[in-house]
Amino acid sequence: MTTVELDYSSDGIVRLLRTPPEQRSPSWLKDALQQAIMLELATLPPYLCGWWSLLQDTDSGKAAAAAIRVIVFDEMSHLGHVCNLLTTIGGSPRIADPSVLAPYPCPLPGGVRPAINPGLEVYLGGLTKDSVEMYSQIEAPEEPLAQLVLEEETFASIGLFYTAILEAFRVHQGEIRGTRQVIKEMDHGEGNSLFAIRSLADAEKVITIIKEQGEGTEKTPDNPFPGVAGELSHYYVFREIFRGRKLKKIQETPPKWDFQGDPIPFPNARPMGKVPKGGWANDPATVPDATARAELDKGNAAFSAMLHSLEEAWKQDRQEDADQHLGAAIGHMFALKGPAVKLMNMPLPNDPAKRYGPEFRFVATP
């Protein structure tokens, strides 16, 4: 039986995927879902930094901010869906734990290495061409309908991991108990409301939402669970921003898309620098003064409180108790933005052209 340690930096996902399908037990499924929680948690801070750095002083800036906001809320819902998948089979999500959080800059968790860029580094910084490229590589499908670089490239994706999880649910559907399910109506798009997973059909639905909102389907780049009609899946949203062109269907049979639509000027953004390993204070060149330190502490405390509240929400047997903790988590989430934007207006001491930004560091007692 394969067991994996609770450690972001381990190769847990790789080892889980190497386990022969016939040996993927209910314990394997619990381990896989905890690793999926790490994946969902890892993407949120980079996307939030990109979103909050946007100035929104142009049409393209406003459009990019709106699109990334949708993606952020999709990813938050994905985290909730995965927690429901874990609790329905008797597991307990670990969220407020430094061992499951990304030590930015770092690879994706569990040994995931996208074939398009095995050295992918996930980092915290403002919206730039480089960061949008990073976002694209995180979300890359197995077979993009409009290729990332060259037609002959092959891709490894997070979607493959979710496919393995779904296959395990089909084998172990008798483990689905419907326990400690958090239910929440969301107003940011079809498929984002959290619902109870009490059957295999529910598990299949939620994994389809997670995969196809990020990657699209084999037949279309559109998000099948959109907030508005015509919304693209996450990967193609990021590719449009990077390529500077709208995605356009250029052939009906067989269907083919390319970035040949209207121009999209790259949006203006606050020049947040890359947060060094261990935070700004860990690099002698970027040690914050008292003003910046105060805002960093506020942001880290709000982030940590949000994680604590989320973990508590999925420990509750009664929906009303879960609602209380989920509501607190949402409040802490909104408290993150104020300190972040203030930091993005504070110059770095070693490079006044660059700015501070949030660290998303966990503190044990927020």
Coordinates of C-alpha atoms in Angstrom, one line a residue:
M1 CA 0.0 0.0 0.0
T2 CA 1.3 3.4 -0.9
T3 CA 1.3 6.0 1.8
V4 CA 2.5 9.6 1.5
E5 CA 3.7 12.1 4.1
L6 CA 1.9 15.4 4.6
D7 CA 4.7 17.5 3.1
Y8 CA 4.3 20.0 0.3
S9 CA 7.9 19.4 -0.9
S10 CA 7.5 15.6 -1.2
D11 CA 6.9 13.6 -4.4
G12 CA 3.6 12.3 -3.0
I13 CA 1.5 12.8 -6.1
V14 CA 4.1 11.1 -8.3
R15 CA 4.2 8.1 -6.0
L16 CA 0.4 8.0 -5.8
L17 CA 0.1 7.9 -9.6
R18 CA 2.7 5.2 -9.8
T19 CA 0.6 3.0 -7.6
P20 CA -1.1 0.3 -9.9
P21 CA -4.8 1.1 -10.2
E22 CA -5.8 -2.3 -8.5
Q23 CA -3.8 -1.2 -5.4
R24 CA -5.5 2.2 -5.0
S25 CA -7.3 1.7 -1.8
P26 CA -9.6 4.0 0.2
S27 CA -6.5 5.1 2.0
W28 CA -4.9 5.9 -1.3
L29 CA -7.9 8.0 -2.2
K30 CA -7.7 10.0 1.1
D31 CA -4.0 10.7 0.5
A32 CA -4.7 11.8 -3.1
L33 CA -7.4 14.2 -2.0
Q34 CA -5.2 15.8 0.6
Q35 CA -2.5 16.2 -2.1
A36 CA -5.2 17.8 -4.3
I37 CA -6.0 20.3 -1.4
M38 CA -2.3 21.2 -1.6
L39 CA -2.6 21.8 -5.3
E40 CA -5.6 24.1 -5.0
L41 CA -4.1 26.0 -2.1
A42 CA -0.8 26.5 -4.0
T43 CA -2.5 28.4 -7.0
L44 CA -4.5 30.9 -5.0
P45 CA -1.8 33.3 -3.7
P46 CA 0.0 33.7 -7.1
Y47 CA -3.4 34.5 -8.8
L48 CA -4.4 36.9 -6.0
C49 CA -1.1 38.8 -6.4
G50 CA -1.6 39.1 -10.1
W51 CA -5.2 40.3 -9.7
W52 CA -4.5 42.8 -7.0
S53 CA -1.5 44.2 -8.8
L54 CA -3.7 45.3 -11.8
L55 CA -4.2 49.0 -12.1
Q56 CA -7.4 48.7 -14.1
D57 CA -6.7 52.1 -15.8
T58 CA -7.4 50.7 -19.3
D59 CA -10.1 48.6 -20.9
S60 CA -7.7 45.7 -21.1
G61 CA -6.8 46.1 -17.4
K62 CA -10.4 46.1 -16.4
A63 CA -11.1 43.0 -18.5
A64 CA -8.0 41.2 -17.1
A65 CA -9.0 42.0 -13.5
A66 CA -12.5 40.8 -14.1
A67 CA -11.3 37.5 -15.7
I68 CA -8.7 36.8 -13.0
R69 CA -11.2 37.5 -10.3
V70 CA -13.5 34.9 -11.8
I71 CA -10.6 32.4 -11.9
V72 CA -9.7 33.1 -8.2
F73 CA -13.3 32.5 -7.1
D74 CA -13.4 29.3 -9.2
E75 CA -10.2 28.1 -7.5
M76 CA -11.7 28.8 -4.1
S77 CA -14.7 26.8 -5.0
H78 CA -12.5 24.0 -6.2
L79 CA -10.8 23.9 -2.8
G80 CA -14.2 23.5 -1.2
H81 CA -15.2 20.8 -3.6
V82 CA -12.1 18.8 -2.8
C83 CA -12.7 19.2 0.9
N84 CA -16.2 17.8 0.4
L85 CA -14.7 14.9 -1.6
L86 CA -12.4 14.1 1.3
T87 CA -14.9 14.3 4.1
T88 CA -17.5 12.3 2.3
I89 CA -15.2 9.3 2.5
G90 CA -14.3 9.9 6.2
G91 CA -11.2 12.1 5.8
S92 CA -10.3 15.3 7.5
P93 CA -8.8 18.1 5.4
R94 CA -5.5 19.6 6.7
I95 CA -5.4 23.2 5.7
A96 CA -4.1 25.3 8.6
D97 CA -0.7 23.5 8.6
P98 CA 2.6 24.9 7.2
S99 CA 3.5 21.5 5.9
V100 CA 0.7 21.7 3.3
L101 CA 1.4 25.3 2.2
A102 CA 3.7 26.4 -0.7
P103 CA 7.1 27.7 0.4
Y104 CA 7.2 30.2 -2.5
P105 CA 9.1 30.3 -4.8
C106 CA 8.8 26.5 -5.3
P107 CA 7.5 23.9 -7.7
L108 CA 4.0 22.6 -7.7
P109 CA 3.4 20.1 -4.8
G110 CA 3.7 16.4 -4.8
G111 CA 6.4 16.2 -7.4
V112 CA 4.1 17.5 -10.2
R113 CA 6.3 18.7 -13.1
P114 CA 4.5 19.9 -16.2
A115 CA 6.2 18.4 -19.3
I116 CA 6.1 21.8 -21.0
N117 CA 8.3 23.2 -18.2
P118 CA 9.6 20.6 -15.7
G119 CA 11.4 23.4 -13.9
L120 CA 8.3 25.4 -13.3
E121 CA 8.7 27.7 -10.3
V122 CA 5.5 29.0 -8.7
Y123 CA 6.2 32.4 -7.2
L124 CA 4.4 35.5 -5.7
G125 CA 4.7 38.7 -7.8
G126 CA 2.8 41.2 -9.8
L127 CA 1.1 40.6 -13.2
T128 CA 3.8 40.4 -15.9
K129 CA 4.3 38.3 -19.0
D130 CA 6.4 35.9 -17.0
S131 CA 3.7 35.5 -14.3
V132 CA 0.9 35.0 -16.9
E133 CA 3.1 32.3 -18.5
M134 CA 3.4 30.6 -15.1
Y135 CA -0.3 30.7 -14.6
S136 CA -0.8 29.1 -18.0
Q137 CA 1.6 26.3 -17.3
I138 CA -0.2 25.5 -14.0
E139 CA -3.5 25.2 -15.8
A140 CA -2.2 23.5 -19.0
P141 CA -4.4 20.7 -20.4
E142 CA -3.1 17.4 -21.7
E143 CA -3.8 18.5 -25.2
P144 CA -4.5 22.2 -25.7
L145 CA -6.8 23.1 -28.6
A146 CA -4.6 26.1 -29.2
Q147 CA -1.1 25.0 -28.4
L148 CA 1.1 26.7 -25.8
V149 CA 4.3 26.7 -28.0
L150 CA 4.6 24.1 -30.7
E151 CA 2.2 21.5 -32.1
E152 CA 4.5 18.6 -31.1
E153 CA 4.7 19.5 -27.4
T154 CA 3.2 17.1 -24.9
F155 CA 1.8 18.1 -21.6
A156 CA 1.5 16.6 -18.1
S157 CA -1.4 18.2 -16.2
I158 CA -3.2 18.5 -12.9
G159 CA -6.2 17.1 -14.8
L160 CA -4.5 13.7 -15.1
F161 CA -4.3 13.5 -11.3
Y162 CA -8.0 14.3 -11.0
T163 CA -8.8 11.6 -13.5
A164 CA -7.0 9.1 -11.3
I165 CA -9.0 10.3 -8.3
L166 CA -12.2 9.9 -10.2
E167 CA -11.3 6.3 -11.3
A168 CA -10.6 5.5 -7.6
F169 CA -14.0 6.9 -6.6
R170 CA -15.6 4.6 -9.2
V171 CA -13.9 1.6 -7.6
H172 CA -14.6 2.7 -4.0
Q173 CA -18.0 4.3 -4.4
G174 CA -19.2 2.4 -1.4
E175 CA -17.0 4.6 0.8
I176 CA -19.1 7.7 0.0
R177 CA -21.0 8.5 3.2
G178 CA -22.1 12.1 2.7
T179 CA -20.5 13.1 6.0
R180 CA -19.4 16.6 7.1
Q181 CA -20.5 18.2 3.8
V182 CA -20.3 22.0 3.5
I183 CA -23.1 23.5 1.3
K184 CA -22.9 27.1 0.1
E185 CA -24.6 28.9 -2.7
M186 CA -22.1 31.0 -4.7
D187 CA -22.9 33.9 -7.0
H188 CA -19.7 33.8 -9.1
G189 CA -20.6 31.3 -11.8
E190 CA -22.3 28.0 -12.7
G191 CA -20.8 25.0 -10.9
N192 CA -19.2 27.0 -8.1
S193 CA -21.8 26.5 -5.4
L194 CA -20.7 23.9 -2.9
F195 CA -23.0 20.9 -2.8
A196 CA -23.1 17.7 -0.8
I197 CA -21.4 14.7 -2.3
R198 CA -23.6 11.7 -1.5
S199 CA -23.2 9.5 -4.6
L200 CA -20.8 8.6 -7.3
A201 CA -22.7 10.9 -9.6
D202 CA -22.0 13.8 -7.3
A203 CA -18.3 13.0 -7.2
E204 CA -18.2 12.7 -11.0
K205 CA -19.9 16.1 -11.4
V206 CA -17.6 17.9 -9.0
I207 CA -14.4 16.5 -10.6
T208 CA -15.7 17.4 -14.0
I209 CA -16.2 21.0 -12.8
I210 CA -12.7 21.2 -11.4
K211 CA -11.0 19.8 -14.5
E212 CA -13.1 21.6 -17.2
Q213 CA -13.1 25.0 -15.6
G214 CA -9.3 25.0 -15.6
E215 CA -8.6 23.2 -18.9
G216 CA -11.7 23.3 -21.0
T217 CA -12.9 20.1 -22.8
E218 CA -11.5 18.0 -25.6
K219 CA -13.9 19.8 -28.0
T220 CA -14.0 23.4 -26.9
P221 CA -11.9 26.0 -25.0
D222 CA -15.0 27.4 -23.4
N223 CA -15.7 27.0 -19.7
P224 CA -18.6 24.5 -19.5
F225 CA -19.6 26.0 -16.1
P226 CA -19.3 29.8 -16.8
G227 CA -20.2 32.9 -14.9
V228 CA -21.2 34.5 -18.2
A229 CA -21.9 33.0 -21.6
G230 CA -18.8 32.5 -23.7
E231 CA -16.4 32.5 -20.7
L232 CA -13.2 30.6 -21.5
S233 CA -11.6 28.1 -19.3
H234 CA -8.7 29.3 -17.1
Y235 CA -5.9 28.2 -19.4
Y236 CA -7.2 30.0 -22.4
V237 CA -7.9 33.2 -20.4
F238 CA -4.3 33.3 -19.4
R239 CA -3.1 32.5 -22.9
E240 CA -5.2 35.4 -24.4
I241 CA -3.5 37.8 -21.9
F242 CA -0.1 36.4 -22.7
R243 CA -0.5 36.3 -26.5
G244 CA -2.2 39.7 -26.7
R245 CA -4.9 38.4 -28.9
K246 CA -8.4 37.0 -28.5
L247 CA -8.8 33.3 -29.1
K248 CA -10.7 32.7 -32.3
K249 CA -12.2 29.7 -34.0
I250 CA -10.5 29.5 -37.4
Q251 CA -11.8 26.2 -38.7
E252 CA -15.1 24.4 -38.3
T253 CA -14.2 20.8 -39.5
P254 CA -12.3 19.6 -37.7
P255 CA -12.7 22.5 -35.2
K256 CA -9.5 24.5 -34.7
W257 CA -8.8 27.7 -32.6
D258 CA -5.9 30.1 -32.6
F259 CA -5.0 33.5 -31.1
Q260 CA -5.9 35.5 -34.2
G261 CA -8.8 37.6 -32.8
D262 CA -8.8 41.2 -31.7
P263 CA -5.7 42.6 -30.1
I264 CA -5.5 42.7 -26.3
P265 CA -3.0 45.3 -25.0
F266 CA -1.1 44.0 -22.0
P267 CA -2.6 45.5 -18.9
N268 CA -0.7 47.9 -16.6
A269 CA 0.1 46.6 -13.2
R270 CA 1.8 47.7 -10.0
P271 CA 5.4 46.4 -10.2
M272 CA 5.4 44.0 -7.3
G273 CA 8.7 42.2 -7.0
K274 CA 9.1 38.5 -6.5
V275 CA 8.8 37.5 -2.8
P276 CA 12.1 35.8 -1.8
K277 CA 12.1 32.3 -0.2
G278 CA 11.1 32.7 3.5
G279 CA 9.6 36.2 3.0
W280 CA 10.9 39.7 2.4
A281 CA 12.8 39.8 5.7
N282 CA 14.7 36.7 4.8
D283 CA 16.7 38.6 2.1
P284 CA 19.0 41.3 3.6
A285 CA 18.3 43.4 0.5
T286 CA 14.5 43.6 1.1
V287 CA 14.1 43.7 4.8
P288 CA 10.9 45.8 5.4
D289 CA 10.7 48.9 7.5
A290 CA 8.2 49.1 10.4
T291 CA 5.4 50.4 8.1
A292 CA 5.8 47.6 5.6
R293 CA 6.2 45.0 8.3
A294 CA 3.0 46.1 9.9
E295 CA 1.1 45.5 6.6
L296 CA 2.8 42.2 6.1
D297 CA 1.8 41.1 9.5
K298 CA -1.8 42.1 8.9
G299 CA -1.9 40.1 5.7
N300 CA -0.2 37.0 7.1
A301 CA -2.5 37.0 10.1
A302 CA -5.6 37.3 7.9
F303 CA -4.3 34.5 5.6
S304 CA -3.7 32.2 8.6
A305 CA -7.0 33.0 10.2
M306 CA -8.7 32.2 6.9
L307 CA -7.0 28.8 6.8
H308 CA -7.9 28.0 10.4
S309 CA -11.6 28.9 9.7
L310 CA -11.7 26.8 6.6
E311 CA -10.2 23.8 8.4
E312 CA -12.8 24.2 11.2
A313 CA -15.6 24.4 8.7
W314 CA -15.0 20.8 7.5
K315 CA -14.8 19.5 11.0
Q316 CA -18.4 20.3 11.8
D317 CA -21.3 17.8 11.8
R318 CA -24.0 20.5 11.7
Q319 CA -24.4 22.8 8.7
E320 CA -25.1 25.8 10.8
D321 CA -21.7 25.4 12.6
A322 CA -19.9 24.9 9.3
D323 CA -21.7 28.1 8.0
Q324 CA -20.3 30.1 10.9
H325 CA -16.7 29.0 10.2
L326 CA -17.1 29.4 6.4
G327 CA -18.4 32.9 6.9
A328 CA -15.5 33.8 9.1
A329 CA -13.1 32.5 6.4
I330 CA -14.7 34.7 3.8
G331 CA -14.3 37.7 6.0
H332 CA -10.6 37.0 6.5
M333 CA -10.2 36.5 2.8
F334 CA -11.6 40.0 2.1
A335 CA -9.3 41.4 4.8
L336 CA -6.3 40.2 2.8
K337 CA -6.7 42.8 0.0
G338 CA -6.2 46.0 1.9
P339 CA -2.7 45.3 3.2
A340 CA -1.7 43.7 -0.1
V341 CA -2.5 46.8 -2.1
K342 CA -0.8 49.1 0.4
L343 CA 2.3 46.9 0.1
M344 CA 2.2 47.1 -3.6
N345 CA 2.7 50.9 -3.3
M346 CA 5.8 50.6 -1.1
P347 CA 9.1 50.6 -2.9
L348 CA 11.7 47.9 -2.2
P349 CA 14.8 49.3 -0.5
N350 CA 17.2 47.7 -3.0
D351 CA 15.1 48.5 -6.1
P352 CA 12.8 51.5 -5.9
A353 CA 11.2 50.6 -9.2
K354 CA 9.8 47.4 -7.6
R355 CA 7.3 47.1 -4.8
Y356 CA 6.5 44.9 -1.8
G357 CA 3.6 42.6 -1.9
P358 CA 1.9 40.0 0.3
E359 CA 3.9 37.0 1.5
F360 CA 1.0 34.6 2.4
R361 CA 3.1 33.2 5.3
F362 CA 1.4 31.0 7.9
V363 CA 1.4 32.1 11.5
A364 CA 0.4 29.6 14.1
T365 CA -1.7 32.0 16.2
P366 CA -3.4 34.5 13.9

